[in-house]
Amino acid sequence: MVRRAPLKTTALDDAYRLLDASLMFYQGRPVGTAAANDPKGPAAENYRECFIRDFVVSGLVFLADGKVEIVRDFLLAALEVTEREHGNPEQTIHPSVMPASFRIRHDALAERLEGDFGERAIGRVAPVDSVLWWTLLLCATVQASGDRALAARADVQRNLKRVLALCANDAFEVYPTLMVPDGAFMVDRRMGVYGHPLEIQALFYGALRRALHYVERTPENRRLIALGEQRLANLRDYLRRFYWLDLQRLSAIHRFPTEEYGGTGSNLLNIHPESIPEWVTEWLPEEAGYLVGNLGPGRMDFRFFSQGNLLAILFGLTTVRQATRIMSLIEARWGDLVGAMPLKLCFPALSGEAWRLLTGSDPKNAPWSYHNGGNWPVLLWPLVAAALKSGRRPLAERAFEVAAERLPQDRWPEYYDGKGGRLIGRHANLCQTWSAAGLILAHKLLEDPSLLSLLPE
Ligand code: GLC
């Protein structure tokens, strides 16, 4: 009788095959992974490119496997494209922006790296998260390899200063959070996420902290470092206080006085109690809480965005108690947030008039699909990482089992549709690289939680 390989092993073998097949080569060396390798052809042409945010998942797997060279070459390739663009006197992009993705152009004589800074991407969005993810991966690489010389390179130091420079930019702002346009991160379409989305704040906090650690303490950098340190502390205090929502806070908002003028008051952002959506009052369990999706003057977006909450736990942006309560929320609302595939990108979905107004009637972001309440396998790894960090291993294992059972059978879809995440996404690519890399990384973290040190607080 033929003995069948255990499910976990076959799933991981399959995931590794996909990851290997996605490698992109430049001058004979692997420098990235294509976002998808769908045999039927990807949903959009740029899925054949290497996205910075997507590669971070592959990169962490490579680091855990000791394949530091690939990650190093990726970091330098993305930097080469960035430096070239910023060195061009005619470019008009923001000085801190790195490309969303890059591709390798072949002509008769040479190969060339070509970045997309938002000029080709659907919706032409500025990828504000790229430089933040790049910084996190750089620091993970130095941490894994001990190669401090990499961080000391002049071009790497220039890029770290691009992160610090975000603290000195001339936005018309009074908050310590970073203001970005719609679609500036993983949610790269219109979804009502303009302003101060949580995911960007968590990434900004994590990357700023790492950049401050590795940027050289020269007299020339003194001003930027001081600004960065101040911003880091203000950002953490502000997020912990104003983005936090639990029942007690919800009751306070429900009874908020409004129109408070002057230096003091309890409702500094003038949030109107009437803006509390009906669903949240019933949905929020007593022992739980989370960071809201967005906050600005007169505006609190009560939607739960998974990645921002999980990264906030990982980077130490939440208090320990807040982290515990976010994990309790996921446990108590398992059916809504995990369901048949970890994890829902945001909850709940926008529908009706809100969907029409906030997405611009985007059919790809129909209710409970894609960014608008779809389930994304790539979010398994931050879930597992945050659960392990908060001492909730059983929850991490349960989520892993759900994903490992289904993903190889379904051929690694990009996302799932439906309230419970039971259907393969209508326009989802198959063979999506970060779905496979995410499962491998989640498995590695479960096997060896000391890997969490690659993304330290
Ligand atoms: C989609 C996703 C984005 C991802 C890209 C490549 O555009 O919204 O987050 O980076 O696909 O997978």
Short mmCIF file of C-alpha atoms and ligand atoms in Angstrom, two decimals:
data_model
loop_
_atom_site.label_atom_id
_atom_site.label_comp_id
_atom_site.label_asym_id
_atom_site.label_seq_id
_atom_site.Cartn_x
_atom_site.Cartn_y
_atom_site.Cartn_z
CA MET A 1 0.00 0.00 0.00
CA VAL A 2 1.31 3.46 -0.88
CA ARG A 3 1.62 5.64 2.20
CA ARG A 4 0.36 9.17 1.59
CA ALA A 5 2.61 12.04 2.66
CA PRO A 6 1.09 14.01 5.52
CA LEU A 7 -1.05 16.89 4.36
CA LYS A 8 1.27 19.50 5.81
CA THR A 9 4.31 18.17 3.94
CA THR A 10 2.56 18.05 0.59
CA ALA A 11 1.18 21.55 1.06
CA LEU A 12 4.62 22.88 1.90
CA ASP A 13 6.31 21.07 -1.00
CA ASP A 14 3.74 22.48 -3.35
CA ALA A 15 4.22 25.97 -1.91
CA TYR A 16 7.99 25.74 -2.35
CA ARG A 17 7.56 24.64 -5.96
CA LEU A 18 5.48 27.72 -6.61
CA LEU A 19 7.94 30.01 -4.85
CA ASP A 20 10.87 28.62 -6.87
CA ALA A 21 8.96 28.95 -10.13
CA SER A 22 8.24 32.59 -9.37
CA LEU A 23 11.91 33.64 -9.18
CA MET A 24 12.90 36.48 -11.51
CA PHE A 25 16.50 36.69 -12.76
CA TYR A 26 18.62 39.74 -13.53
CA GLN A 27 22.17 39.31 -14.83
CA GLY A 28 21.90 35.63 -14.04
CA ARG A 29 20.95 36.10 -10.38
CA PRO A 30 17.55 35.86 -8.70
CA VAL A 31 16.45 39.34 -7.62
CA GLY A 32 12.76 38.93 -6.93
CA THR A 33 9.62 36.86 -7.21
CA ALA A 34 6.75 37.50 -9.64
CA ALA A 35 3.46 38.25 -7.87
CA ALA A 36 1.64 35.43 -9.66
CA ASN A 37 2.34 32.56 -12.03
CA ASP A 38 -1.20 31.81 -13.08
CA PRO A 39 -0.92 29.38 -16.03
CA LYS A 40 -4.01 30.95 -17.59
CA GLY A 41 -2.32 34.35 -17.45
CA PRO A 42 -2.65 36.77 -14.58
CA ALA A 43 -5.63 39.06 -13.96
CA ALA A 44 -3.47 42.09 -14.84
CA GLU A 45 -0.16 42.35 -16.65
CA ASN A 46 1.75 43.73 -13.66
CA TYR A 47 1.21 40.54 -11.64
CA ARG A 48 4.21 39.27 -13.65
CA GLU A 49 6.33 41.90 -11.88
CA CYS A 50 8.02 41.78 -8.50
CA PHE A 51 6.03 43.86 -6.01
CA ILE A 52 7.98 45.18 -3.03
CA ARG A 53 5.23 44.38 -0.52
CA ASP A 54 4.69 40.90 -1.99
CA PHE A 55 8.38 40.08 -2.00
CA VAL A 56 8.72 40.77 1.72
CA VAL A 57 6.91 37.49 2.41
CA SER A 58 9.18 35.56 -0.02
CA GLY A 59 12.18 37.40 1.43
CA LEU A 60 11.42 36.37 5.00
CA VAL A 61 11.16 32.75 3.84
CA PHE A 62 14.51 33.02 2.04
CA LEU A 63 16.12 34.54 5.14
CA ALA A 64 14.76 31.76 7.33
CA ASP A 65 16.24 29.27 4.83
CA GLY A 66 19.63 31.00 4.93
CA LYS A 67 19.31 32.27 1.34
CA VAL A 68 20.43 35.77 2.25
CA GLU A 69 21.92 36.54 -1.17
CA ILE A 70 18.55 36.60 -2.95
CA VAL A 71 17.14 39.06 -0.44
CA ARG A 72 20.24 41.22 -0.56
CA ASP A 73 20.09 41.32 -4.37
CA PHE A 74 16.39 42.19 -4.25
CA LEU A 75 17.02 45.05 -1.80
CA LEU A 76 19.76 46.44 -4.01
CA ALA A 77 17.76 46.00 -7.22
CA ALA A 78 14.80 47.92 -5.79
CA LEU A 79 17.23 50.55 -4.58
CA GLU A 80 18.91 50.83 -7.98
CA VAL A 81 15.56 51.58 -9.60
CA THR A 82 14.75 54.12 -6.89
CA GLU A 83 18.07 55.92 -7.05
CA ARG A 84 17.89 56.12 -10.83
CA GLU A 85 14.44 57.65 -10.68
CA HIS A 86 15.31 60.17 -7.98
CA GLY A 87 18.51 61.07 -9.82
CA ASN A 88 16.52 62.04 -12.88
CA PRO A 89 16.04 65.83 -12.80
CA GLU A 90 12.74 65.50 -14.64
CA GLN A 91 11.06 63.13 -12.20
CA THR A 92 8.19 64.51 -10.19
CA ILE A 93 7.49 61.78 -7.65
CA HIS A 94 7.70 62.39 -3.91
CA PRO A 95 11.32 62.01 -2.70
CA SER A 96 10.41 59.17 -0.30
CA VAL A 97 8.57 56.96 -2.77
CA MET A 98 9.99 53.62 -3.93
CA PRO A 99 8.38 51.66 -6.77
CA ALA A 100 5.33 49.46 -6.14
CA SER A 101 6.92 46.87 -8.40
CA PHE A 102 9.70 46.36 -10.94
CA ARG A 103 10.23 44.23 -14.01
CA ILE A 104 13.22 43.13 -16.04
CA ARG A 105 13.31 44.41 -19.61
CA HIS A 106 15.32 42.47 -22.13
CA ASP A 107 16.49 44.07 -25.34
CA ALA A 108 18.95 42.82 -27.90
CA LEU A 109 22.02 43.79 -25.93
CA ALA A 110 21.15 44.20 -22.32
CA GLU A 111 18.81 43.69 -19.42
CA ARG A 112 17.35 46.58 -17.53
CA LEU A 113 15.38 46.97 -14.32
CA GLU A 114 12.28 49.08 -14.76
CA GLY A 115 10.27 50.32 -11.79
CA ASP A 116 6.62 51.27 -11.59
CA PHE A 117 6.18 54.22 -9.27
CA GLY A 118 2.47 54.28 -9.86
CA GLU A 119 2.59 55.45 -13.47
CA ARG A 120 1.50 52.05 -14.83
CA ALA A 121 -0.41 50.58 -11.88
CA ILE A 122 -4.18 50.38 -12.14
CA GLY A 123 -5.60 53.62 -10.76
CA ARG A 124 -2.08 55.14 -10.97
CA VAL A 125 -1.57 55.02 -7.20
CA ALA A 126 1.51 56.12 -5.24
CA PRO A 127 2.86 53.14 -3.25
CA VAL A 128 3.68 54.85 0.04
CA ASP A 129 4.18 51.50 1.78
CA SER A 130 7.06 50.35 -0.48
CA VAL A 131 9.85 52.24 1.29
CA LEU A 132 8.44 51.11 4.65
CA TRP A 133 8.34 47.40 3.71
CA TRP A 134 11.79 47.70 2.10
CA THR A 135 13.20 49.12 5.35
CA LEU A 136 11.68 46.33 7.42
CA LEU A 137 13.14 43.70 5.09
CA LEU A 138 16.53 45.39 5.05
CA CYS A 139 16.68 45.29 8.83
CA ALA A 140 15.52 41.66 8.90
CA THR A 141 18.36 40.87 6.48
CA VAL A 142 20.98 42.60 8.61
CA GLN A 143 19.55 40.85 11.66
CA ALA A 144 19.65 37.43 10.00
CA SER A 145 23.08 37.77 8.42
CA GLY A 146 24.92 40.13 10.78
CA ASP A 147 25.96 42.06 7.64
CA ARG A 148 26.16 45.57 9.13
CA ALA A 149 28.15 46.68 6.07
CA LEU A 150 24.94 46.37 4.04
CA ALA A 151 23.21 48.94 6.26
CA ALA A 152 26.27 51.20 6.12
CA ARG A 153 26.32 51.48 2.28
CA ALA A 154 25.84 55.06 1.10
CA ASP A 155 22.81 54.21 -1.07
CA VAL A 156 21.17 52.25 1.78
CA GLN A 157 21.77 55.14 4.18
CA ARG A 158 20.15 57.51 1.66
CA ASN A 159 17.09 55.28 1.59
CA LEU A 160 16.87 55.07 5.38
CA LYS A 161 16.89 58.86 5.37
CA ARG A 162 13.92 58.76 2.98
CA VAL A 163 11.95 57.17 5.83
CA LEU A 164 13.14 59.76 8.35
CA ALA A 165 12.37 62.50 5.86
CA LEU A 166 8.70 61.54 6.07
CA CYS A 167 8.80 63.12 9.55
CA ALA A 168 9.99 66.41 8.14
CA ASN A 169 7.67 66.65 5.18
CA ASP A 170 5.57 69.68 4.64
CA ALA A 171 2.08 68.16 4.85
CA PHE A 172 -0.64 70.42 6.20
CA GLU A 173 -1.03 68.28 9.30
CA VAL A 174 -1.46 68.51 13.05
CA TYR A 175 -1.50 64.76 13.81
CA PRO A 176 1.57 62.52 14.20
CA THR A 177 0.02 60.03 11.76
CA LEU A 178 0.96 59.94 8.08
CA MET A 179 -1.61 61.25 5.62
CA VAL A 180 -1.82 59.35 2.34
CA PRO A 181 -4.11 59.21 -0.69
CA ASP A 182 -6.52 56.36 -1.35
CA GLY A 183 -4.81 53.10 -2.40
CA ALA A 184 -1.31 53.82 -1.07
CA PHE A 185 -0.71 50.31 0.37
CA MET A 186 -1.96 46.72 0.06
CA VAL A 187 -5.44 48.12 -0.62
CA ASP A 188 -4.30 49.74 -3.84
CA ARG A 189 -7.72 50.83 -5.11
CA ARG A 190 -10.30 53.31 -3.98
CA MET A 191 -11.86 51.93 -0.80
CA GLY A 192 -12.38 55.01 1.37
CA VAL A 193 -8.93 54.43 2.88
CA TYR A 194 -7.43 57.89 2.14
CA GLY A 195 -6.37 59.96 5.12
CA HIS A 196 -4.67 58.12 7.97
CA PRO A 197 -5.19 54.39 7.36
CA LEU A 198 -4.07 52.11 10.17
CA GLU A 199 -1.90 49.86 8.00
CA ILE A 200 0.26 52.78 6.89
CA GLN A 201 0.60 53.98 10.49
CA ALA A 202 1.70 50.55 11.70
CA LEU A 203 4.21 50.21 8.86
CA PHE A 204 5.44 53.77 9.40
CA TYR A 205 5.98 53.06 13.09
CA GLY A 206 7.82 49.77 12.46
CA ALA A 207 9.99 51.17 9.67
CA LEU A 208 10.76 54.45 11.43
CA ARG A 209 11.91 52.55 14.48
CA ARG A 210 14.19 50.33 12.40
CA ALA A 211 15.50 53.26 10.34
CA LEU A 212 16.41 55.13 13.54
CA HIS A 213 18.32 52.07 14.67
CA TYR A 214 20.43 51.79 11.53
CA VAL A 215 20.87 55.36 10.29
CA GLU A 216 24.32 56.72 11.05
CA ARG A 217 24.46 59.13 13.98
CA THR A 218 26.35 61.86 12.11
CA PRO A 219 26.02 65.59 12.85
CA GLU A 220 24.34 65.95 9.47
CA ASN A 221 21.62 63.47 10.49
CA ARG A 222 21.07 64.93 13.95
CA ARG A 223 18.01 67.00 13.10
CA LEU A 224 16.24 64.20 11.23
CA ILE A 225 16.97 61.72 14.03
CA ALA A 226 15.55 64.08 16.65
CA LEU A 227 12.43 64.61 14.54
CA GLY A 228 12.10 60.86 14.01
CA GLU A 229 12.41 60.02 17.70
CA GLN A 230 9.83 62.61 18.67
CA ARG A 231 7.47 61.42 15.96
CA LEU A 232 7.82 57.79 17.00
CA ALA A 233 6.79 58.52 20.59
CA ASN A 234 3.92 60.79 19.53
CA LEU A 235 2.67 58.29 16.97
CA ARG A 236 2.63 55.44 19.49
CA ASP A 237 0.79 57.47 22.16
CA TYR A 238 -1.71 58.82 19.65
CA LEU A 239 -2.52 55.41 18.15
CA ARG A 240 -2.87 53.75 21.53
CA ARG A 241 -5.23 56.43 22.73
CA PHE A 242 -7.26 57.62 19.77
CA TYR A 243 -7.44 54.60 17.43
CA TRP A 244 -8.29 52.18 20.22
CA LEU A 245 -11.87 50.93 20.42
CA ASP A 246 -13.46 48.67 22.99
CA LEU A 247 -16.88 48.75 24.60
CA GLN A 248 -15.85 51.26 27.22
CA ARG A 249 -14.45 53.59 24.59
CA LEU A 250 -17.47 53.03 22.35
CA SER A 251 -19.75 54.08 25.23
CA ALA A 252 -17.65 57.18 25.71
CA ILE A 253 -17.89 58.03 21.99
CA HIS A 254 -21.63 57.35 22.12
CA ARG A 255 -21.91 60.07 24.76
CA PHE A 256 -19.27 62.41 23.33
CA PRO A 257 -19.80 66.13 23.67
CA THR A 258 -19.11 67.84 20.34
CA GLU A 259 -17.97 71.26 19.13
CA GLU A 260 -15.33 71.53 21.87
CA TYR A 261 -13.15 74.55 21.25
CA GLY A 262 -9.75 75.10 22.85
CA GLY A 263 -6.89 73.06 24.26
CA THR A 264 -8.81 70.52 26.31
CA GLY A 265 -11.88 68.31 25.91
CA SER A 266 -12.69 64.64 25.51
CA ASN A 267 -13.60 64.69 21.83
CA LEU A 268 -10.60 66.41 20.32
CA LEU A 269 -11.32 65.26 16.76
CA ASN A 270 -14.98 66.24 16.94
CA ILE A 271 -16.31 62.75 16.15
CA HIS A 272 -20.09 62.83 15.98
CA PRO A 273 -21.73 60.03 18.00
CA GLU A 274 -24.29 59.75 15.19
CA SER A 275 -21.50 58.39 12.96
CA ILE A 276 -21.19 55.15 14.98
CA PRO A 277 -22.41 52.43 12.59
CA GLU A 278 -25.11 50.09 13.85
CA TRP A 279 -23.09 46.90 13.30
CA VAL A 280 -20.27 47.79 15.65
CA THR A 281 -22.36 48.06 18.81
CA GLU A 282 -23.67 44.53 18.45
CA TRP A 283 -20.49 43.03 17.04
CA LEU A 284 -17.83 44.14 19.52
CA PRO A 285 -17.46 41.50 22.26
CA GLU A 286 -17.06 42.65 25.82
CA GLU A 287 -13.56 41.27 26.40
CA ALA A 288 -12.20 42.43 23.04
CA GLY A 289 -11.04 45.53 21.23
CA TYR A 290 -9.14 46.73 18.15
CA LEU A 291 -7.57 49.70 16.44
CA VAL A 292 -10.00 51.42 14.09
CA GLY A 293 -9.24 51.61 10.38
CA ASN A 294 -8.78 55.37 9.99
CA LEU A 295 -9.07 58.57 11.97
CA GLY A 296 -9.24 62.22 11.02
CA PRO A 297 -11.15 65.38 11.80
CA GLY A 298 -14.79 64.43 12.33
CA ARG A 299 -14.08 60.96 10.97
CA MET A 300 -13.63 57.57 12.58
CA ASP A 301 -13.66 54.61 10.21
CA PHE A 302 -14.89 51.80 12.46
CA ARG A 303 -14.02 49.01 10.01
CA PHE A 304 -11.61 46.35 11.30
CA PHE A 305 -8.53 46.10 9.05
CA SER A 306 -6.60 42.92 9.82
CA GLN A 307 -3.12 43.70 8.56
CA GLY A 308 -2.87 47.04 10.41
CA ASN A 309 -3.98 45.49 13.69
CA LEU A 310 -1.63 42.52 13.38
CA LEU A 311 1.39 44.59 12.39
CA ALA A 312 0.66 46.98 15.26
CA ILE A 313 0.94 44.00 17.63
CA LEU A 314 4.12 42.75 15.96
CA PHE A 315 5.89 46.11 16.06
CA GLY A 316 4.92 46.85 19.68
CA LEU A 317 2.68 49.72 18.69
CA THR A 318 -0.13 48.37 20.87
CA THR A 319 0.14 47.78 24.61
CA VAL A 320 0.29 44.16 25.73
CA ARG A 321 -3.29 44.42 26.96
CA GLN A 322 -4.46 45.83 23.64
CA ALA A 323 -2.68 43.01 21.79
CA THR A 324 -4.44 40.43 23.97
CA ARG A 325 -7.78 42.02 23.30
CA ILE A 326 -7.25 42.13 19.52
CA MET A 327 -6.48 38.41 19.59
CA SER A 328 -9.62 37.86 21.70
CA LEU A 329 -11.62 39.66 19.04
CA ILE A 330 -10.31 37.33 16.33
CA GLU A 331 -11.10 34.32 18.50
CA ALA A 332 -14.59 35.51 19.44
CA ARG A 333 -15.46 36.52 15.86
CA TRP A 334 -13.69 33.59 14.18
CA GLY A 335 -16.54 32.96 11.73
CA ASP A 336 -16.54 36.58 10.54
CA LEU A 337 -12.78 37.14 10.41
CA VAL A 338 -11.23 33.75 9.68
CA GLY A 339 -14.07 31.57 8.43
CA ALA A 340 -13.04 29.16 5.69
CA MET A 341 -9.76 30.97 4.91
CA PRO A 342 -7.58 33.15 7.12
CA LEU A 343 -7.97 36.11 6.99
CA LYS A 344 -10.52 38.74 6.09
CA LEU A 345 -8.80 41.91 4.86
CA CYS A 346 -11.44 44.14 6.42
CA PHE A 347 -14.73 43.74 8.20
CA PRO A 348 -17.48 44.46 7.40
CA ALA A 349 -17.78 45.02 3.65
CA LEU A 350 -19.02 48.30 2.23
CA SER A 351 -22.35 47.85 0.50
CA GLY A 352 -25.12 49.88 -1.14
CA GLU A 353 -24.65 53.62 -1.15
CA ALA A 354 -21.41 53.46 0.87
CA TRP A 355 -19.91 51.04 -1.71
CA ARG A 356 -21.05 53.30 -4.57
CA LEU A 357 -19.61 56.44 -3.00
CA LEU A 358 -16.43 55.10 -1.41
CA THR A 359 -15.25 52.64 -4.08
CA GLY A 360 -16.63 54.54 -7.05
CA SER A 361 -18.90 51.54 -7.83
CA ASP A 362 -15.88 49.27 -8.30
CA PRO A 363 -17.16 45.79 -9.32
CA LYS A 364 -13.86 44.14 -8.34
CA ASN A 365 -14.46 45.46 -4.83
CA ALA A 366 -18.08 44.27 -4.68
CA PRO A 367 -19.26 43.51 -1.12
CA TRP A 368 -17.38 40.56 0.45
CA SER A 369 -14.89 40.36 -2.40
CA TYR A 370 -11.22 41.32 -2.92
CA HIS A 371 -10.25 44.27 -0.69
CA ASN A 372 -13.84 44.86 0.32
CA GLY A 373 -14.23 42.03 2.83
CA GLY A 374 -12.49 39.28 0.85
CA ASN A 375 -10.30 36.70 2.64
CA TRP A 376 -6.57 36.81 1.83
CA PRO A 377 -4.34 33.79 2.47
CA VAL A 378 -1.28 36.05 2.68
CA LEU A 379 -2.67 37.45 5.94
CA LEU A 380 -2.10 34.06 7.58
CA TRP A 381 1.52 34.83 8.41
CA PRO A 382 0.94 38.10 10.30
CA LEU A 383 -1.93 36.37 12.11
CA VAL A 384 0.33 33.50 13.16
CA ALA A 385 3.14 35.89 14.10
CA ALA A 386 0.89 38.15 16.19
CA ALA A 387 -0.79 35.17 17.87
CA LEU A 388 2.57 33.65 18.81
CA LYS A 389 3.80 37.00 20.06
CA SER A 390 0.72 37.34 22.28
CA GLY A 391 0.94 33.81 23.66
CA ARG A 392 -2.02 32.46 21.63
CA ARG A 393 -0.40 29.48 19.91
CA PRO A 394 -3.60 27.38 19.65
CA LEU A 395 -5.23 30.14 17.66
CA ALA A 396 -2.22 30.28 15.29
CA GLU A 397 -2.29 26.52 14.82
CA ARG A 398 -6.01 26.47 14.14
CA ALA A 399 -5.70 29.14 11.46
CA PHE A 400 -2.74 27.34 9.89
CA GLU A 401 -4.66 24.07 9.63
CA VAL A 402 -7.56 25.80 7.88
CA ALA A 403 -5.24 27.30 5.27
CA ALA A 404 -2.97 24.27 4.74
CA GLU A 405 -5.96 22.05 4.06
CA ARG A 406 -7.41 24.19 1.32
CA LEU A 407 -4.76 26.27 -0.41
CA PRO A 408 -2.96 23.56 -2.43
CA GLN A 409 -6.28 21.98 -3.47
CA ASP A 410 -7.50 25.34 -4.73
CA ARG A 411 -4.10 26.06 -6.33
CA TRP A 412 -3.07 29.01 -4.19
CA PRO A 413 -5.66 31.67 -4.99
CA GLU A 414 -4.92 35.31 -4.37
CA TYR A 415 -8.13 35.83 -2.37
CA TYR A 416 -11.51 34.30 -1.50
CA ASP A 417 -15.01 35.74 -1.69
CA GLY A 418 -18.12 35.61 0.47
CA LYS A 419 -18.93 36.43 4.06
CA GLY A 420 -17.27 33.25 5.27
CA GLY A 421 -14.53 33.21 2.62
CA ARG A 422 -15.80 29.98 1.09
CA LEU A 423 -15.50 30.80 -2.61
CA ILE A 424 -12.35 31.29 -4.64
CA GLY A 425 -12.27 34.98 -5.53
CA ARG A 426 -14.13 35.83 -8.72
CA HIS A 427 -11.18 37.57 -10.36
CA ALA A 428 -8.47 35.99 -8.22
CA ASN A 429 -5.25 34.76 -9.81
CA LEU A 430 -4.27 31.20 -9.08
CA CYS A 431 -0.66 30.42 -8.17
CA GLN A 432 -0.32 33.69 -6.29
CA THR A 433 3.18 33.75 -4.85
CA TRP A 434 2.50 35.46 -1.52
CA SER A 435 -0.33 33.01 -0.77
CA ALA A 436 2.23 30.17 -0.97
CA ALA A 437 5.09 32.07 0.71
CA GLY A 438 2.69 33.14 3.48
CA LEU A 439 1.88 29.52 4.29
CA ILE A 440 5.56 28.55 4.35
CA LEU A 441 6.39 31.50 6.59
CA ALA A 442 3.50 30.73 8.95
CA HIS A 443 4.75 27.16 9.21
CA LYS A 444 8.30 28.28 9.92
CA LEU A 445 7.11 30.63 12.65
CA LEU A 446 5.12 27.84 14.27
CA GLU A 447 8.13 25.52 14.14
CA ASP A 448 10.56 28.14 15.40
CA PRO A 449 8.98 31.19 17.06
CA SER A 450 12.45 32.71 17.55
CA LEU A 451 12.10 33.80 13.90
CA LEU A 452 9.88 36.57 15.24
CA SER A 453 13.16 38.35 15.99
CA LEU A 454 13.42 39.10 12.25
CA LEU A 455 10.65 41.66 12.81
CA PRO A 456 11.53 43.01 16.23
CA GLU A 457 9.74 45.76 18.13
C1 GLC B 1 -3.06 43.62 -5.96
C2 GLC B 1 -3.11 43.86 -4.46
C3 GLC B 1 -1.77 44.36 -3.96
C4 GLC B 1 -0.66 43.38 -4.36
C5 GLC B 1 -0.71 43.14 -5.88
C6 GLC B 1 0.25 42.06 -6.31
O1 GLC B 1 -2.89 44.82 -6.63
O2 GLC B 1 -4.10 44.78 -4.14
O3 GLC B 1 -1.79 44.51 -2.57
O4 GLC B 1 0.58 43.86 -3.99
O5 GLC B 1 -2.00 42.75 -6.28
O6 GLC B 1 -0.04 40.85 -5.69
#
